Every structure is written in C-alpha cells, then in structure tokens.
mmCIF file of C-alpha atoms in Angstrom:
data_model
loop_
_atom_site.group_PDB
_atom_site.id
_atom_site.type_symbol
_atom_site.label_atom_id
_atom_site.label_comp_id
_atom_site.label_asym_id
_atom_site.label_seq_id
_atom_site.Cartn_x
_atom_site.Cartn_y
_atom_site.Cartn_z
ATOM 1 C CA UNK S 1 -24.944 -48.328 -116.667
ATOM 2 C CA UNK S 2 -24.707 -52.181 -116.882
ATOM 3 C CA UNK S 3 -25.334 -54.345 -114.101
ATOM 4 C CA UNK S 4 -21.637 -55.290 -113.810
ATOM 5 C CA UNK S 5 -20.806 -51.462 -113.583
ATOM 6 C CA UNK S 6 -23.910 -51.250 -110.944
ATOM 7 C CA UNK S 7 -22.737 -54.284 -108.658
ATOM 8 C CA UNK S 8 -19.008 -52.418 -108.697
ATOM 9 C CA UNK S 9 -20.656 -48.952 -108.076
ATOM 10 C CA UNK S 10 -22.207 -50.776 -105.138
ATOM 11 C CA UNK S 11 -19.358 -52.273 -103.588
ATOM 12 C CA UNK S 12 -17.819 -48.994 -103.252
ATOM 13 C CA UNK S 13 -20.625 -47.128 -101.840
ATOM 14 C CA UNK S 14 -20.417 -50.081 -99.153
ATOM 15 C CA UNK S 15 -16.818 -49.335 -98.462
ATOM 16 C CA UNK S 16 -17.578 -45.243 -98.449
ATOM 17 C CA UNK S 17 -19.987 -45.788 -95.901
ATOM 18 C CA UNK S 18 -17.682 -47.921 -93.700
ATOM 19 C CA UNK S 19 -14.887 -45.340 -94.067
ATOM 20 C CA UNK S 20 -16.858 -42.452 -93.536
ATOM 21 C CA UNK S 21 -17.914 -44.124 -90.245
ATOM 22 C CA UNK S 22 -14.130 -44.610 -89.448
ATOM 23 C CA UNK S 23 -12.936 -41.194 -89.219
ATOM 24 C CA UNK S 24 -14.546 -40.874 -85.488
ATOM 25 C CA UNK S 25 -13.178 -44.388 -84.248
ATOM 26 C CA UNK S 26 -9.232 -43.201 -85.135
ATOM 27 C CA UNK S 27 -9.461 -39.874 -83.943
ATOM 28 C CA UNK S 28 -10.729 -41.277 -80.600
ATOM 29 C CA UNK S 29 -8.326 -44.172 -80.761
ATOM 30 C CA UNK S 30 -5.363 -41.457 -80.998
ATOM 31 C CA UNK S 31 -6.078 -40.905 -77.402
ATOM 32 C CA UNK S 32 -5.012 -44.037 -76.255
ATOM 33 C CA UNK S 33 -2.091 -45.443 -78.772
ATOM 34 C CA UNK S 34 0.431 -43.897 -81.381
ATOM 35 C CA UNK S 35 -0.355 -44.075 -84.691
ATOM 36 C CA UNK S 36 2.181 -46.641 -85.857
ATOM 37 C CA UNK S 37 0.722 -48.670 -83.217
ATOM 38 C CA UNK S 38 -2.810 -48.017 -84.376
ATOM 39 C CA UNK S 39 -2.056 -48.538 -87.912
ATOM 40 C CA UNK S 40 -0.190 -52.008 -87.278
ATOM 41 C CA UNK S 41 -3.284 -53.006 -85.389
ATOM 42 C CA UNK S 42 -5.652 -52.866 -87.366
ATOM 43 C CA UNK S 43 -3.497 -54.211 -90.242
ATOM 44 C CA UNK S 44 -2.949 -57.500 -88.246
ATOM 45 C CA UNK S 45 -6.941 -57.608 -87.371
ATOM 46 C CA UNK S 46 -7.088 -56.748 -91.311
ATOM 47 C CA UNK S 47 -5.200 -60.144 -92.192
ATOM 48 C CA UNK S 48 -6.745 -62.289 -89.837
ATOM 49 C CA UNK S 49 -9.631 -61.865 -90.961
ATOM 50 C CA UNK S 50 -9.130 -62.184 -94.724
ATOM 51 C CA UNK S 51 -6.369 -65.283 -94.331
ATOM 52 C CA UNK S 52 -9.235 -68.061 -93.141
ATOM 53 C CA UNK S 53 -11.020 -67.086 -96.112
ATOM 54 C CA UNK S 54 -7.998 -67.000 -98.025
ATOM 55 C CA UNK S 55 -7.204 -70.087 -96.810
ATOM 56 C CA UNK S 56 -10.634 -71.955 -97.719
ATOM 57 C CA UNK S 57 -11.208 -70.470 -101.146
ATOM 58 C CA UNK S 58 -7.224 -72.273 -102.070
ATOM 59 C CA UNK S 59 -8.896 -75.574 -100.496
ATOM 60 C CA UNK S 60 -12.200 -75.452 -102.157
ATOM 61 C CA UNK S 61 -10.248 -74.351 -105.553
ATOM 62 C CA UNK S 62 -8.183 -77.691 -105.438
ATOM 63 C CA UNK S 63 -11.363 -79.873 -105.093
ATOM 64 C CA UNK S 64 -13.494 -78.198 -107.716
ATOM 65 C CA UNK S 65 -11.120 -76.056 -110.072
ATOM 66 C CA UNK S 66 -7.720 -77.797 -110.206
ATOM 67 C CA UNK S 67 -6.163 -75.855 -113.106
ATOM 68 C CA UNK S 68 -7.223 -72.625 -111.373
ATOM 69 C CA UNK S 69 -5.390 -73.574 -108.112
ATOM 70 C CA UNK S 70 -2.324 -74.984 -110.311
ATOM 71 C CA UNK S 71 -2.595 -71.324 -111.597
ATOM 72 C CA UNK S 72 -2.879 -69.589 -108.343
ATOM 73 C CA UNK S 73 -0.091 -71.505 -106.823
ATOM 74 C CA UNK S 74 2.641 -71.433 -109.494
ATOM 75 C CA UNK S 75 5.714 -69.479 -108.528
ATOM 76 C CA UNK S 76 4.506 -66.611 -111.436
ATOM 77 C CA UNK S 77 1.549 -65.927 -109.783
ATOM 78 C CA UNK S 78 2.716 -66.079 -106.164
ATOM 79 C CA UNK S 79 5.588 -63.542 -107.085
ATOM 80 C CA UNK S 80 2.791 -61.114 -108.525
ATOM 81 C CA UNK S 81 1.004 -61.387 -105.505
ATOM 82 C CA UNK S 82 3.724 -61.022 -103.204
ATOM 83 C CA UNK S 83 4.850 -57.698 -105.301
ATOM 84 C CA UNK S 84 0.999 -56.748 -105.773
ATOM 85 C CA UNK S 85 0.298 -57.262 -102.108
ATOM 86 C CA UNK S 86 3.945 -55.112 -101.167
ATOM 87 C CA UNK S 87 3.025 -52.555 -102.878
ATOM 88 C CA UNK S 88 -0.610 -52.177 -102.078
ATOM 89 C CA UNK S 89 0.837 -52.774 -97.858
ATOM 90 C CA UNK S 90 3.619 -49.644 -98.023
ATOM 91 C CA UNK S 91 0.926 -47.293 -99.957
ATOM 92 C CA UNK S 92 -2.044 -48.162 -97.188
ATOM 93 C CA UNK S 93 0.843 -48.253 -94.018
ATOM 94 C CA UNK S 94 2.287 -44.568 -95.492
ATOM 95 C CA UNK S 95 -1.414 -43.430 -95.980
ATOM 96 C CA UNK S 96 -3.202 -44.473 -92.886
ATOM 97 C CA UNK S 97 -0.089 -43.302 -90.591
ATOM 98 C CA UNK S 98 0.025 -40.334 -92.061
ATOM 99 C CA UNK S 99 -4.205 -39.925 -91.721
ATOM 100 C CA UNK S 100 -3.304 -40.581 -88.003
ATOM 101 C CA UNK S 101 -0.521 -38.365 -87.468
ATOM 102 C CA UNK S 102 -3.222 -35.965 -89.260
ATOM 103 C CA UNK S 103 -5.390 -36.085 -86.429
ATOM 104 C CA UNK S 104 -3.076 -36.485 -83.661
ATOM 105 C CA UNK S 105 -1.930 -33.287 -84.331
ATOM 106 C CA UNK S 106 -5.103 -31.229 -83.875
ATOM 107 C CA UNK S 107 -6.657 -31.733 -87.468
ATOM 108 C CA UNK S 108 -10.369 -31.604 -87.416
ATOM 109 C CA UNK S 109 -12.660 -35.128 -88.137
ATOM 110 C CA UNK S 110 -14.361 -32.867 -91.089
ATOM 111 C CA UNK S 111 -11.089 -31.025 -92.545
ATOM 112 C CA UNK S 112 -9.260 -34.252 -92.320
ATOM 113 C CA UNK S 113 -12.105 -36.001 -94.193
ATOM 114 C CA UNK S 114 -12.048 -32.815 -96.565
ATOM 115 C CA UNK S 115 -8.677 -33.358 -97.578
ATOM 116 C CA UNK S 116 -7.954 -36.881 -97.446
ATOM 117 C CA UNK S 117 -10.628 -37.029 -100.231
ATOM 118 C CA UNK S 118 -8.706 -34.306 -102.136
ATOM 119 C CA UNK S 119 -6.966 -37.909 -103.666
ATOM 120 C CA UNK S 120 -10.178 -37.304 -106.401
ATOM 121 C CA UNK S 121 -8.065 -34.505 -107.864
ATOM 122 C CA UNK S 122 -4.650 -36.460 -107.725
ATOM 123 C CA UNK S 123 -5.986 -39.967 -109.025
ATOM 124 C CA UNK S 124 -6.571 -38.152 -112.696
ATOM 125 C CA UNK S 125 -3.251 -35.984 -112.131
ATOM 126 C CA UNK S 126 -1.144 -38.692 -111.449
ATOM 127 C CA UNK S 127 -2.765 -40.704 -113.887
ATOM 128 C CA UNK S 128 -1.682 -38.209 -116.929
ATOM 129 C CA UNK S 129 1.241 -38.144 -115.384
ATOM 130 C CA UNK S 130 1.089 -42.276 -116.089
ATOM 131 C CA UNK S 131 -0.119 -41.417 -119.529
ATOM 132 C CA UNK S 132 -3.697 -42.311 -118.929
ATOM 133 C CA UNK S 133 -6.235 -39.687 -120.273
ATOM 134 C CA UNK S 134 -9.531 -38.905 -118.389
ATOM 135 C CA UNK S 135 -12.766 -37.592 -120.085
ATOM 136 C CA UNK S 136 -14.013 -33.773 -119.714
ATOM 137 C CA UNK S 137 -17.201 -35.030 -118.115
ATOM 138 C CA UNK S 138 -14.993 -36.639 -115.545
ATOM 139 C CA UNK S 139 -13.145 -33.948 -114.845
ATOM 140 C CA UNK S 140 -16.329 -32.000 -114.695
ATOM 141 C CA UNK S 141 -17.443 -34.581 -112.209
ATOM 142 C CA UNK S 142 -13.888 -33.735 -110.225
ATOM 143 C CA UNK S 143 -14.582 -30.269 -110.007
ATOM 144 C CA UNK S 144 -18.413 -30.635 -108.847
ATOM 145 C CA UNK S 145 -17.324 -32.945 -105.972
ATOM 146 C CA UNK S 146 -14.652 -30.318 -104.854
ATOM 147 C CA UNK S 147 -17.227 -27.935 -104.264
ATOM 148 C CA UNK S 148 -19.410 -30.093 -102.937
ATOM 149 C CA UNK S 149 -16.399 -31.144 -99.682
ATOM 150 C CA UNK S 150 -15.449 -27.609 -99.682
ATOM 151 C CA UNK S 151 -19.340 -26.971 -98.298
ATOM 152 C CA UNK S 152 -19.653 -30.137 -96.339
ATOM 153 C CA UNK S 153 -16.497 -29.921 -94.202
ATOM 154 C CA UNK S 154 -15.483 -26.317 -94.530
ATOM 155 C CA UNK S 155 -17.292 -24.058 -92.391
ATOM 156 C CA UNK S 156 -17.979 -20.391 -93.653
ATOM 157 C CA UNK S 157 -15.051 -18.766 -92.125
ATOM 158 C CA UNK S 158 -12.494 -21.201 -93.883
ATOM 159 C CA UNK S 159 -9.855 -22.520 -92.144
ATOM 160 C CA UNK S 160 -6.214 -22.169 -91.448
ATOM 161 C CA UNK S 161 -3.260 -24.842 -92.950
ATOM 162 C CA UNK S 162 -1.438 -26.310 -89.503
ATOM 163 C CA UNK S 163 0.961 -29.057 -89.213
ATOM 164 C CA UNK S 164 -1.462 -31.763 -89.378
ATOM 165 C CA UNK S 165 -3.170 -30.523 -92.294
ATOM 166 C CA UNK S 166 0.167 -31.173 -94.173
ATOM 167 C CA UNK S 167 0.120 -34.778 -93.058
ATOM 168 C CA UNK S 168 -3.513 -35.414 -94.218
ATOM 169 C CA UNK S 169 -2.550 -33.697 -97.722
ATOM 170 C CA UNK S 170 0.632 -36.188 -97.676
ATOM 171 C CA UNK S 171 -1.995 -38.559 -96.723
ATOM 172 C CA UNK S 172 -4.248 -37.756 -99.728
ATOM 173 C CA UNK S 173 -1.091 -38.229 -102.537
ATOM 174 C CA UNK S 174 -0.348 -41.678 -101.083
ATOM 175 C CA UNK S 175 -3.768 -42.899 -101.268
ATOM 176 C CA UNK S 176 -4.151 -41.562 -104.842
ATOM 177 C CA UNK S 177 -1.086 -44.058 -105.294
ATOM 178 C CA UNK S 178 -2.448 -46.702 -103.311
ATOM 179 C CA UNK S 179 -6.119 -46.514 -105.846
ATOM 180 C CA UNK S 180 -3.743 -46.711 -108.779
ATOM 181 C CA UNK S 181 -1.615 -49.647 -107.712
ATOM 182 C CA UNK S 182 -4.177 -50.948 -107.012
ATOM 183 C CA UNK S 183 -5.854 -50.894 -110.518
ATOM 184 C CA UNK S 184 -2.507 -52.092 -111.576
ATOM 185 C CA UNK S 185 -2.836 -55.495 -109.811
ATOM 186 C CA UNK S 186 -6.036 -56.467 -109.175
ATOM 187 C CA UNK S 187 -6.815 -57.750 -113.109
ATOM 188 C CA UNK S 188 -3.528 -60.260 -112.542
ATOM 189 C CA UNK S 189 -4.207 -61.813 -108.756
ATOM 190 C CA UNK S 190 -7.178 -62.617 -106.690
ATOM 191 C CA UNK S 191 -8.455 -59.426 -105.249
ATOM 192 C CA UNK S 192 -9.258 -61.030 -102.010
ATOM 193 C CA UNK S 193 -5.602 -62.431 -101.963
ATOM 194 C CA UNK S 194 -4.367 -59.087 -102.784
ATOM 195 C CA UNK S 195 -5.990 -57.466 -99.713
ATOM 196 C CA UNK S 196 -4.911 -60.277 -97.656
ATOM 197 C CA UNK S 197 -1.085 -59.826 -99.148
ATOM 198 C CA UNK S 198 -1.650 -55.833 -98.674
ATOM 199 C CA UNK S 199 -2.303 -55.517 -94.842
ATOM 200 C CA UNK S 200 0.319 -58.867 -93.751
ATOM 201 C CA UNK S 201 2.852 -56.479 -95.549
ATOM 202 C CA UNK S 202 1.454 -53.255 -94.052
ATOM 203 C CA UNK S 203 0.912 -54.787 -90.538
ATOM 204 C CA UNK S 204 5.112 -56.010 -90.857
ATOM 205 C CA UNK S 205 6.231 -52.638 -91.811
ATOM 206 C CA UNK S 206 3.738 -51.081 -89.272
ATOM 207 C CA UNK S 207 4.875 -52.741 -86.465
ATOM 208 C CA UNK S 208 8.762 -52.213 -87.167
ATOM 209 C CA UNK S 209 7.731 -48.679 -86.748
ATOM 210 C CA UNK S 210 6.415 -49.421 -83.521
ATOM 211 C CA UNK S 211 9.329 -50.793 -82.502
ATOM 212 C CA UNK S 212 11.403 -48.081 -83.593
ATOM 213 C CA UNK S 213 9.311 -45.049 -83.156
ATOM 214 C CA UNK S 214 6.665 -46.245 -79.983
ATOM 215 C CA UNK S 215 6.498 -48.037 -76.931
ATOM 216 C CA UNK S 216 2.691 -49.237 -76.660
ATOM 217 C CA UNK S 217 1.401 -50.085 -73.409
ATOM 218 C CA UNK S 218 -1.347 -52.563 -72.234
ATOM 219 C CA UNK S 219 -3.548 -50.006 -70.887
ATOM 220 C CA UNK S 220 -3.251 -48.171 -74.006
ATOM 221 C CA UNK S 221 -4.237 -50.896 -76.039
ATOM 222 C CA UNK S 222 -7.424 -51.474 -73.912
ATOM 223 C CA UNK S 223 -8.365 -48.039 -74.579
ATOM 224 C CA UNK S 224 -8.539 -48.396 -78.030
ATOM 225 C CA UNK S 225 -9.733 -51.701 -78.511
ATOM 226 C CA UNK S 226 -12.637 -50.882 -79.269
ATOM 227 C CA UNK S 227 -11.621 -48.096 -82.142
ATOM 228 C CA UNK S 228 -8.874 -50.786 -83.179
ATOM 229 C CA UNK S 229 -12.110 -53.410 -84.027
ATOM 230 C CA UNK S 230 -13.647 -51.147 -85.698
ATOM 231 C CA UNK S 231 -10.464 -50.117 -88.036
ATOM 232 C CA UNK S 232 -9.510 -53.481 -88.056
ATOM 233 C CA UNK S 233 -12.393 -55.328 -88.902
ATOM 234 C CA UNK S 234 -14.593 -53.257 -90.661
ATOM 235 C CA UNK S 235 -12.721 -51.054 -91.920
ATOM 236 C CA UNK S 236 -9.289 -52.768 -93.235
ATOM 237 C CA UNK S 237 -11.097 -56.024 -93.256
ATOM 238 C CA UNK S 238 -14.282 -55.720 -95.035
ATOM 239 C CA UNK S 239 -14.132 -51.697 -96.638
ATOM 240 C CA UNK S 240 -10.294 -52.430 -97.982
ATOM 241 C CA UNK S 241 -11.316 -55.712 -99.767
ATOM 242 C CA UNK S 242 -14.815 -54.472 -101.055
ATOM 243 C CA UNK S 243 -12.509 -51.728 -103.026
ATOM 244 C CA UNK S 244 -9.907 -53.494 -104.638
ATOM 245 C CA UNK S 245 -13.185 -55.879 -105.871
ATOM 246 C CA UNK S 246 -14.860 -53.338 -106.546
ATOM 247 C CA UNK S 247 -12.251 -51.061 -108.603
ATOM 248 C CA UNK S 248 -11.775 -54.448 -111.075
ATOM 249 C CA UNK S 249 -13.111 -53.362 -114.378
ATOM 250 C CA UNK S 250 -13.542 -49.467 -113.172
ATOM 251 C CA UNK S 251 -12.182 -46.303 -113.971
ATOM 252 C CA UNK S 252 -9.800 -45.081 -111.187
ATOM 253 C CA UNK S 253 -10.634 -41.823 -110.880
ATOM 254 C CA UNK S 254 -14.853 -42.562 -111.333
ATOM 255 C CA UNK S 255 -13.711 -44.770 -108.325
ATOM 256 C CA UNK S 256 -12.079 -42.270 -106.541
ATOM 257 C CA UNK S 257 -15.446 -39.940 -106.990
ATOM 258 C CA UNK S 258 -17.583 -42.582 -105.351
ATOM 259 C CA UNK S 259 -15.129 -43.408 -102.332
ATOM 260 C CA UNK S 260 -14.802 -39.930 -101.906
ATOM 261 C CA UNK S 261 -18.460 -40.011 -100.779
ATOM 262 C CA UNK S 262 -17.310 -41.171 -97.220
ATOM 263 C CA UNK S 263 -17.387 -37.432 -96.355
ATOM 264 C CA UNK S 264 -21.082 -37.229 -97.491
ATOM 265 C CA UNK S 265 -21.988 -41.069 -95.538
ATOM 266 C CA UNK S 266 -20.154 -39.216 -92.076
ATOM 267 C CA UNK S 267 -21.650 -36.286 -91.870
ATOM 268 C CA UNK S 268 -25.191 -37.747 -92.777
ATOM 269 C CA UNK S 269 -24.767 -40.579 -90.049
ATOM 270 C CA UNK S 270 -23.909 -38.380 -87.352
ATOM 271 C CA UNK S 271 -27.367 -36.611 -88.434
ATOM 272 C CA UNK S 272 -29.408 -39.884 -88.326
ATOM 273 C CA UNK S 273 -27.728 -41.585 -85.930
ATOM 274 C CA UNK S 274 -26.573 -39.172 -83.462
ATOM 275 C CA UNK S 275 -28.595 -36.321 -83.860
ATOM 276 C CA UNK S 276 -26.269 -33.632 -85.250
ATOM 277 C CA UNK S 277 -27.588 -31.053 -86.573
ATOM 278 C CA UNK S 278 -27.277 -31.167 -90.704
ATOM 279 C CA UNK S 279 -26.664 -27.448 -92.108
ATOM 280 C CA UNK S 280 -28.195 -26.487 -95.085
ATOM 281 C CA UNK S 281 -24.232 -25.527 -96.433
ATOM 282 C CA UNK S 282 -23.822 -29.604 -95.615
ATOM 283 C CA UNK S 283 -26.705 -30.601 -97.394
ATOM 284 C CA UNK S 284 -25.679 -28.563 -100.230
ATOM 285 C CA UNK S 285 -22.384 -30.348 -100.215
ATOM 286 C CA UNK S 286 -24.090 -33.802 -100.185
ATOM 287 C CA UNK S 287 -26.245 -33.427 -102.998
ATOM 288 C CA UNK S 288 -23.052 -31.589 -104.929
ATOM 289 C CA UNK S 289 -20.898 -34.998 -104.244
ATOM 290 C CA UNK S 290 -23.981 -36.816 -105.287
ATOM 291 C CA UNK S 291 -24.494 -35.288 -108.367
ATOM 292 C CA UNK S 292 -20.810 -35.882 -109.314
ATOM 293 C CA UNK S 293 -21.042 -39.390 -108.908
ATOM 294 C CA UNK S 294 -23.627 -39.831 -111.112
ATOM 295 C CA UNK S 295 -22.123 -37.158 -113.563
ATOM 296 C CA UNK S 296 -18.936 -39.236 -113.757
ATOM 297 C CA UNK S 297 -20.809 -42.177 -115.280
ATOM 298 C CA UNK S 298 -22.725 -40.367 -117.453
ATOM 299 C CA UNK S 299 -21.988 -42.104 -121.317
ATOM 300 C CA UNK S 300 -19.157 -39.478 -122.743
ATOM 301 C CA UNK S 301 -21.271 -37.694 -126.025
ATOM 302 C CA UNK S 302 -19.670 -38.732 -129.156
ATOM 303 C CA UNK S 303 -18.209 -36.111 -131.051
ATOM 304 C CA UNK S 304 -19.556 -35.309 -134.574
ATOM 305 C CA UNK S 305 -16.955 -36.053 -137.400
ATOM 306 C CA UNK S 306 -16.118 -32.798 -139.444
ATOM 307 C CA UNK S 307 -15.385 -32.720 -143.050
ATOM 308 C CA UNK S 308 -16.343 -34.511 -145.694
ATOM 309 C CA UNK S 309 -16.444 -38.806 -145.772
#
C-alpha cells in the first residue's frame, strides 16, 4: 500500500468511526423532530461549518496562488461545482431522509446499520452497470464483509422485512449513488468546496420539505439539539468532507468496504464506552469486516500469459 493510499485509507476509517457513532444520535433525535426537519438541520450546521473555511482557503489562494484562484473562480469551474455540489446535496438529502424515515418507523439501530451498509454490494453493481469493472478479489472482499454485518447486526433468529426496512434499503441504493457521484466530481473541484456546495443544496431542498411535509416546533428543536450537533457537526461537517477527500484517487467500491466499517466502530464503542456486552457472533462479524478491508487492497495476482511468445 503506498502512503498516499494509507493517508486515504485513514481518512475514511475517521469518517466510519464518526458515522458509526451517529446511528444512536438520529434515532434518538427522531423523538423530538421529523426527519425532513432533522435532515435540513444538520445540513445547514453542515455548511456553516465548512463555508468559513471555504471562505479563507479562496482568500489565502488569491494572496499566495493567483492562477489557482483565477482557476477556481472562472465561470467553468463554478458551474462544475454548482452541478458537482447539486448532485452530491439531492443524493445525501434522499439518503439521510430516507435513513430517518428508516428508523422512525421502528427499524432497529443494528438492522438499520446492517442494511444501510448493504450500499458495498450496490457501489460495484451499479458501477458495471456504469461500465466500470471490479476485480475478483474485490468482490471476494464484498462477499466477506456481507457475512461479516450479517453476524454483527443480525441476531440468530433473523429478522423480519417491515416498512422501515424498505426505506433503509432505498436508503442504501441512494448512497451507493451518492459514493459514485461523488468519485465523479471530486478529481474536477475542490473537495472541501464540494462538501460545502453538497449540504447548502441538501439543506435548500431539505427544508422545502419541511415546509411542505412538517411543521417543527421550538420545543422540538430543543430536544434534539443536542443529536442535531452531533449530525451536524461531526457528522455532515467533518465525516462528509473527510470522504469525498478521502475517496480522491480510490476505488469506489474498496471505499465503500472501509466506510462500511461504521457497523464494526458502533457496536465496538458501545462495548468500550458504554459497557455493552460484545457477543462472540459480533466479534466474529468485526474481524470478518476487518479482514475484508484489508482483502480489498490486497495487490490483484497477475495472471500468467498462455501460449507461446
């Protein structure tokens, strides 16, 4: 692995381990607000945190790098980034509503984590759909880290498909989406800028939902506030930006695999941290989702050439 593969592997362990902290925070926020009003909030917290940086990196770029600030202001770049950051905003505003609606309707934190990370099957799908071929040690990889959610957040006796479960599978095909626009964009804008563009969108088209679909209250919001940081801020803010750096230059389905490890990072938090009690069927799952991870960046063997020179 090289060191620029290494500091990108990094990043999105970092954002894994935010998300698979975040799980708890929305279903508890559900209690208090809808989820369009949820999702818009956190959107808005996501943008105002990014924009001062936004802001300063354009400032510092026009003192020290004028021809890369000419660049990043031209109307051709600002139109990419407006489409980039469009298209990134309606793929994380249909995913993270429907991830809510998930849970408000009765969908277990661990089944919901299960199948939102079902998105490491569709990213390769979709993407041969696209035209875009994936090695067999990556699908290997795939099929490893299946097993290894099915024994993390399935329990032995299985469980039954409800309403919400549909919405977190819905959930799961728009975020496979979201990783592949995504991968699209980030090698032509700033992926900082694109994040930024991504959740002023989202947070827009959010709260027109709101205003069509909820009517929020000030108590309500109170009750979540302190779920709605959390989304917001580390979550959107920080975990949403450290992967669209960190997919630059990466495979989208290897980072798909290592995202996916939020599942793992939950259930192993709420053992050190909280005192859960860690099965030996989870622990089986962890090192499974582990293993796949480090199976997906395995070097591909080269085939032997047949036949004669």
């Amino acid at each position: 692995m090289s060191l620029f593969q290494l500091r990108q592997t990094v990043l999105l362990l970092i954002t894994a381990t935010i998300w698979g902290l975040s799980f708890v925070a929305q279903s508890v926020g559900m209690n208090h607000v809808g989820p369009f009003t949820f999702t818009a909030s956190r959107m808005f917290l996501g943008a105002l945190v990014l924009l001062p940086f936004v802001l300063w990196n354009r400032s510092r770029l026009a003192a020290s790098n004028p021809a890369e600030h000419a660049r990043r202001t031209s109307p051709a770049y600002m139109k990419m980034l407006l489409l980039g950051g469009a298209a990134c905003g309606l793929c994380l505003f249909g995913g993270e509503s429907l991830q809510q609606f998930g849970l408000v309707h009765d969908t277990e934190v661990g089944k919901a984590g299960f199948i939102t990370a079902l998105y490491i099957v569709l990213v390769p799908m979709i993407g041969l759909a696209l035209g875009r071929r994936t090695g067999w040690l990556v699908w290997a990889a795939v099929a490893v880290a299946i097993g290894g959610l099915w024994f993390l957040c399935v329990p032995p006796e299985g469980f039954s498909v409800r309403l919400g479960d549909l919405y977190t599978l819905l959930c799961a095909f728009v975020f496979s989406l979201h990783i592949l626009v995504i991968s699209h964009f980030v090698t032509k804008v700033n992926g900082v800028e694109l994040a930024c563009g991504q959740f002023v969108c989202g947070s827009i088209i959010a709260s027109a939902a709101v205003l069509i679909a909820e009517s929020p209250t000030i108590e309500g919001l109170q009750g979540a506030l302190l779920p709605i940081l959390w989304a917001g801020i580390m979550s959107n803010g920080i975990a949403y930006t450290l992967q669209i750096v960190g997919q630059r230059g990466m495979n989208e389905t290897v980072a798909s695999l290592i995202m996916s490890l939020e599942s793992a990072i939950a259930v192993i938090a709420g053992w050190l941290l909280l005192g859960e009690v860690l099965s030996q069927r989870e622990l089986f799952g962890c090192v499974l989702m582990a293993g796949a991870v480090v199976l997906a960046q395995l070097p591909a063997p080269k085939s032997r050439r047949s036949g004669k020179d």
